[in-house]
């Protein structure tokens, strides 16, 4: 969940590290720090709080060192957010520095062992055992790469690390096990980072390190070795097609708002080239399943966390209706510790924006152990989940920086719909006529979303003032919009800190209705053409008759809804299959605008991090 960046080359190193950290700050922002080699020794500068504090400190540094450096932005796991717990961490003599993303599970044992040998620790972090372990190996006479390799063989847990040593200041070591790490290959310079956007200003050529691999980077070379036995490994260089500007705010006040507005393009990018506009046929060979394998499927199991889990819940409704296969949607954090009832005829679909979420990844690994096939839905090229699946539908939404997931979600819904159409056409569970109808409605979505944002954003901005002081919010939906109620509630709570719950509207009478009074705002999702519309109207009446305040999203011109709800926001008529995409948009905007008027930090909400790579 932390972000790490490393550089070796001839540039002034502080601006590179700060720019890289700025692009990684979404991963954690409790503290930040850098280390670089200057005038024959290592300097470490760290600051509590956001990156801005570190920038201020570095502005007063007064020198412009070149060559080698490491940077870190932290999401605390072991040890409170404090300057002394911020990375980089060093050995006893501060001749060696390490940045780390992950968790060292056996650090208590290692620390005890090292303290007995006389090592002095300065922090409460798990990370600090790593430089001390390396120091031991250096003292035993090993060179830096071998010392790092041997030290890591003693470590249990997850790590992506960067290391450099004052006695070999031309060499940067990177290593990974179960935490993401990408190498950037430049000309006369090389980089390492937790995520691609951090290195995009300087290079688009990357190597994705796999678990159990380490790299020795100098300014002119990059050598990959196995952590197990030190053997050399040949790796391909991949070219990234994102450009650096895509990870900028482009005039928007927040990344979240920019990403909401990017949704028409993100959705289009997800289906473009895959959906034939004439026939509605879908072509996604990248899922790497043969027709026989698709026909032999007995069950689908979707694995995901957070917002991606909500996309999975929508997928359940779609698959069950049009593919006629039973679907289970599982939270990664639960599935990984459950008794599994899946086998080789089960298709697992891990859904993840980042492709690095630890719980989703662990669940995927368990499913693979029992022989299940896996097709990932993911946004980040080369991420671990994609590499451990048989095939991947990339969403092509572009980098998502805001911690609150927006365009990743609606493009996941699009990818799921493509998969449903594809399986439906192959398994003949979907008629050609239905396929054409669904395809036509999906093709209209980018335009509808664009117009919808234009229309509802000003309306929602006004509403946000009225709701800013509420302490609770209920979101109600039925059927395929029930997951969208969950997603709307998640968006509101994560960025505005208002307590919000999503409920299946029919469940209200089993308990939550007791919460309704004139202080409880209720968001109801009620499109007029859904088969549960009448039921939804009854549920709204039940809330109104208990003096609850209903804000309803419904179809343009629906007078019944306008009569029963306190306020309505209208959406264009759309087919059931694409309604989750459209009904998500006003909920994202509401969460955003409420958070803005409450003065919350929209892109970096408290206690959260974008990519959750720890359990
Ligand atoms: O990268 P992933 O899609 O696997 O991330 C899963 C969740 O951590 C993520 O969706 C989280 O819930 C977001 N903050 C929601 O906005």
PDB file of N, CA and C in Angstrom, residues 286-289 303 347-351 355 360-361 364-365 368 372-378 383-394:
ATOM      1  N   UNK A 286      -8.519 -12.591 -26.136  1.00  0.00           N
ATOM      2  CA  UNK A 286      -7.575 -12.446 -25.013  1.00  0.00           C
ATOM      3  C   UNK A 286      -8.036 -13.160 -23.740  1.00  0.00           C
ATOM      4  N   UNK A 287      -9.268 -13.685 -23.732  1.00  0.00           N
ATOM      5  CA  UNK A 287      -9.658 -14.434 -22.529  1.00  0.00           C
ATOM      6  C   UNK A 287      -9.029 -15.831 -22.537  1.00  0.00           C
ATOM      7  N   UNK A 288      -8.501 -16.228 -23.719  1.00  0.00           N
ATOM      8  CA  UNK A 288      -7.743 -17.477 -23.833  1.00  0.00           C
ATOM      9  C   UNK A 288      -8.506 -18.718 -23.352  1.00  0.00           C
ATOM     10  N   UNK A 289      -9.796 -18.776 -23.665  1.00  0.00           N
ATOM     11  CA  UNK A 289     -10.566 -19.993 -23.377  1.00  0.00           C
ATOM     12  C   UNK A 289     -11.064 -20.537 -24.709  1.00  0.00           C
ATOM     13  N   UNK A 303     -14.348 -13.001  -8.000  1.00  0.00           N
ATOM     14  CA  UNK A 303     -13.567 -12.661  -6.803  1.00  0.00           C
ATOM     15  C   UNK A 303     -13.165 -11.194  -6.868  1.00  0.00           C
ATOM     16  N   UNK A 347     -15.216 -21.292 -13.687  1.00  0.00           N
ATOM     17  CA  UNK A 347     -14.404 -20.161 -14.164  1.00  0.00           C
ATOM     18  C   UNK A 347     -14.359 -19.121 -13.061  1.00  0.00           C
ATOM     19  N   UNK A 348     -13.167 -18.776 -12.612  1.00  0.00           N
ATOM     20  CA  UNK A 348     -13.104 -17.657 -11.674  1.00  0.00           C
ATOM     21  C   UNK A 348     -12.792 -16.383 -12.461  1.00  0.00           C
ATOM     22  N   UNK A 349     -13.440 -15.310 -12.036  1.00  0.00           N
ATOM     23  CA  UNK A 349     -13.210 -14.001 -12.671  1.00  0.00           C
ATOM     24  C   UNK A 349     -12.745 -13.038 -11.583  1.00  0.00           C
ATOM     25  N   UNK A 350     -11.426 -12.866 -11.412  1.00  0.00           N
ATOM     26  CA  UNK A 350     -10.983 -11.838 -10.474  1.00  0.00           C
ATOM     27  C   UNK A 350     -11.187 -10.468 -11.124  1.00  0.00           C
ATOM     28  N   UNK A 351     -11.816  -9.567 -10.387  1.00  0.00           N
ATOM     29  CA  UNK A 351     -12.009  -8.208 -10.915  1.00  0.00           C
ATOM     30  C   UNK A 351     -11.198  -7.268 -10.035  1.00  0.00           C
ATOM     31  N   UNK A 355      -5.130  -4.754 -10.078  1.00  0.00           N
ATOM     32  CA  UNK A 355      -4.524  -6.063 -10.348  1.00  0.00           C
ATOM     33  C   UNK A 355      -3.545  -6.494  -9.272  1.00  0.00           C
ATOM     34  N   UNK A 360      -7.763 -10.318  -3.236  1.00  0.00           N
ATOM     35  CA  UNK A 360      -8.251 -10.865  -4.509  1.00  0.00           C
ATOM     36  C   UNK A 360      -7.208 -11.810  -5.093  1.00  0.00           C
ATOM     37  N   UNK A 361      -5.958 -11.396  -4.984  1.00  0.00           N
ATOM     38  CA  UNK A 361      -4.868 -12.213  -5.517  1.00  0.00           C
ATOM     39  C   UNK A 361      -4.762 -13.548  -4.765  1.00  0.00           C
ATOM     40  N   UNK A 364      -7.533 -15.782  -5.870  1.00  0.00           N
ATOM     41  CA  UNK A 364      -7.261 -16.322  -7.207  1.00  0.00           C
ATOM     42  C   UNK A 364      -6.287 -17.497  -7.091  1.00  0.00           C
ATOM     43  N   UNK A 365      -5.265 -17.319  -6.266  1.00  0.00           N
ATOM     44  CA  UNK A 365      -4.270 -18.396  -6.133  1.00  0.00           C
ATOM     45  C   UNK A 365      -4.909 -19.661  -5.566  1.00  0.00           C
ATOM     46  N   UNK A 368      -6.866 -21.329  -8.263  1.00  0.00           N
ATOM     47  CA  UNK A 368      -5.989 -21.962  -9.258  1.00  0.00           C
ATOM     48  C   UNK A 368      -5.472 -23.306  -8.738  1.00  0.00           C
ATOM     49  N   UNK A 372      -9.242 -24.380 -11.158  1.00  0.00           N
ATOM     50  CA  UNK A 372     -10.208 -23.508 -11.844  1.00  0.00           C
ATOM     51  C   UNK A 372      -9.502 -22.688 -12.922  1.00  0.00           C
ATOM     52  N   UNK A 373     -10.240 -22.391 -13.996  1.00  0.00           N
ATOM     53  CA  UNK A 373      -9.723 -21.471 -15.023  1.00  0.00           C
ATOM     54  C   UNK A 373      -9.936 -20.042 -14.519  1.00  0.00           C
ATOM     55  N   UNK A 374      -9.143 -19.103 -15.025  1.00  0.00           N
ATOM     56  CA  UNK A 374      -9.298 -17.721 -14.552  1.00  0.00           C
ATOM     57  C   UNK A 374      -9.222 -16.731 -15.700  1.00  0.00           C
ATOM     58  N   UNK A 375     -10.215 -15.861 -15.768  1.00  0.00           N
ATOM     59  CA  UNK A 375     -10.190 -14.732 -16.712  1.00  0.00           C
ATOM     60  C   UNK A 375     -10.344 -13.458 -15.885  1.00  0.00           C
ATOM     61  N   UNK A 376      -9.298 -12.644 -15.868  1.00  0.00           N
ATOM     62  CA  UNK A 376      -9.325 -11.426 -15.041  1.00  0.00           C
ATOM     63  C   UNK A 376      -9.978 -10.272 -15.790  1.00  0.00           C
ATOM     64  N   UNK A 377     -10.556  -9.366 -15.026  1.00  0.00           N
ATOM     65  CA  UNK A 377     -10.979  -8.064 -15.573  1.00  0.00           C
ATOM     66  C   UNK A 377     -10.145  -7.037 -14.816  1.00  0.00           C
ATOM     67  N   UNK A 378      -9.318  -6.321 -15.526  1.00  0.00           N
ATOM     68  CA  UNK A 378      -8.312  -5.514 -14.844  1.00  0.00           C
ATOM     69  C   UNK A 378      -7.963  -4.277 -15.667  1.00  0.00           C
ATOM     70  N   UNK A 383      -0.122  -6.382 -14.396  1.00  0.00           N
ATOM     71  CA  UNK A 383      -0.225  -6.512 -12.939  1.00  0.00           C
ATOM     72  C   UNK A 383      -0.303  -7.999 -12.561  1.00  0.00           C
ATOM     73  N   UNK A 384      -0.090  -8.271 -11.284  1.00  0.00           N
ATOM     74  CA  UNK A 384       0.074  -9.669 -10.860  1.00  0.00           C
ATOM     75  C   UNK A 384      -1.166 -10.512 -11.166  1.00  0.00           C
ATOM     76  N   UNK A 385      -2.343  -9.966 -10.915  1.00  0.00           N
ATOM     77  CA  UNK A 385      -3.566 -10.755 -11.141  1.00  0.00           C
ATOM     78  C   UNK A 385      -3.681 -11.138 -12.620  1.00  0.00           C
ATOM     79  N   UNK A 386      -3.287 -10.251 -13.508  1.00  0.00           N
ATOM     80  CA  UNK A 386      -3.379 -10.585 -14.937  1.00  0.00           C
ATOM     81  C   UNK A 386      -2.365 -11.671 -15.289  1.00  0.00           C
ATOM     82  N   UNK A 387      -1.215 -11.619 -14.628  1.00  0.00           N
ATOM     83  CA  UNK A 387      -0.185 -12.590 -14.985  1.00  0.00           C
ATOM     84  C   UNK A 387      -0.482 -13.971 -14.412  1.00  0.00           C
ATOM     85  N   UNK A 388      -1.351 -14.011 -13.399  1.00  0.00           N
ATOM     86  CA  UNK A 388      -1.677 -15.310 -12.798  1.00  0.00           C
ATOM     87  C   UNK A 388      -3.027 -15.840 -13.284  1.00  0.00           C
ATOM     88  N   UNK A 389      -3.594 -15.204 -14.296  1.00  0.00           N
ATOM     89  CA  UNK A 389      -4.864 -15.679 -14.871  1.00  0.00           C
ATOM     90  C   UNK A 389      -4.592 -16.255 -16.256  1.00  0.00           C
ATOM     91  N   UNK A 390      -5.519 -17.097 -16.749  1.00  0.00           N
ATOM     92  CA  UNK A 390      -5.340 -17.642 -18.109  1.00  0.00           C
ATOM     93  C   UNK A 390      -5.454 -16.530 -19.140  1.00  0.00           C
ATOM     94  N   UNK A 391      -6.376 -15.617 -18.908  1.00  0.00           N
ATOM     95  CA  UNK A 391      -6.585 -14.525 -19.846  1.00  0.00           C
ATOM     96  C   UNK A 391      -7.081 -13.298 -19.097  1.00  0.00           C
ATOM     97  N   UNK A 392      -7.070 -12.156 -19.776  1.00  0.00           N
ATOM     98  CA  UNK A 392      -7.499 -10.912 -19.129  1.00  0.00           C
ATOM     99  C   UNK A 392      -8.293 -10.064 -20.104  1.00  0.00           C
ATOM    100  N   UNK A 393      -9.396  -9.504 -19.639  1.00  0.00           N
ATOM    101  CA  UNK A 393     -10.027  -8.431 -20.399  1.00  0.00           C
ATOM    102  C   UNK A 393      -9.541  -7.135 -19.755  1.00  0.00           C
ATOM    103  N   UNK A 394      -8.660  -6.435 -20.447  1.00  0.00           N
ATOM    104  CA  UNK A 394      -8.217  -5.139 -19.925  1.00  0.00           C
ATOM    105  C   UNK A 394      -9.312  -4.118 -20.162  1.00  0.00           C
TER     106      UNK A 394
END
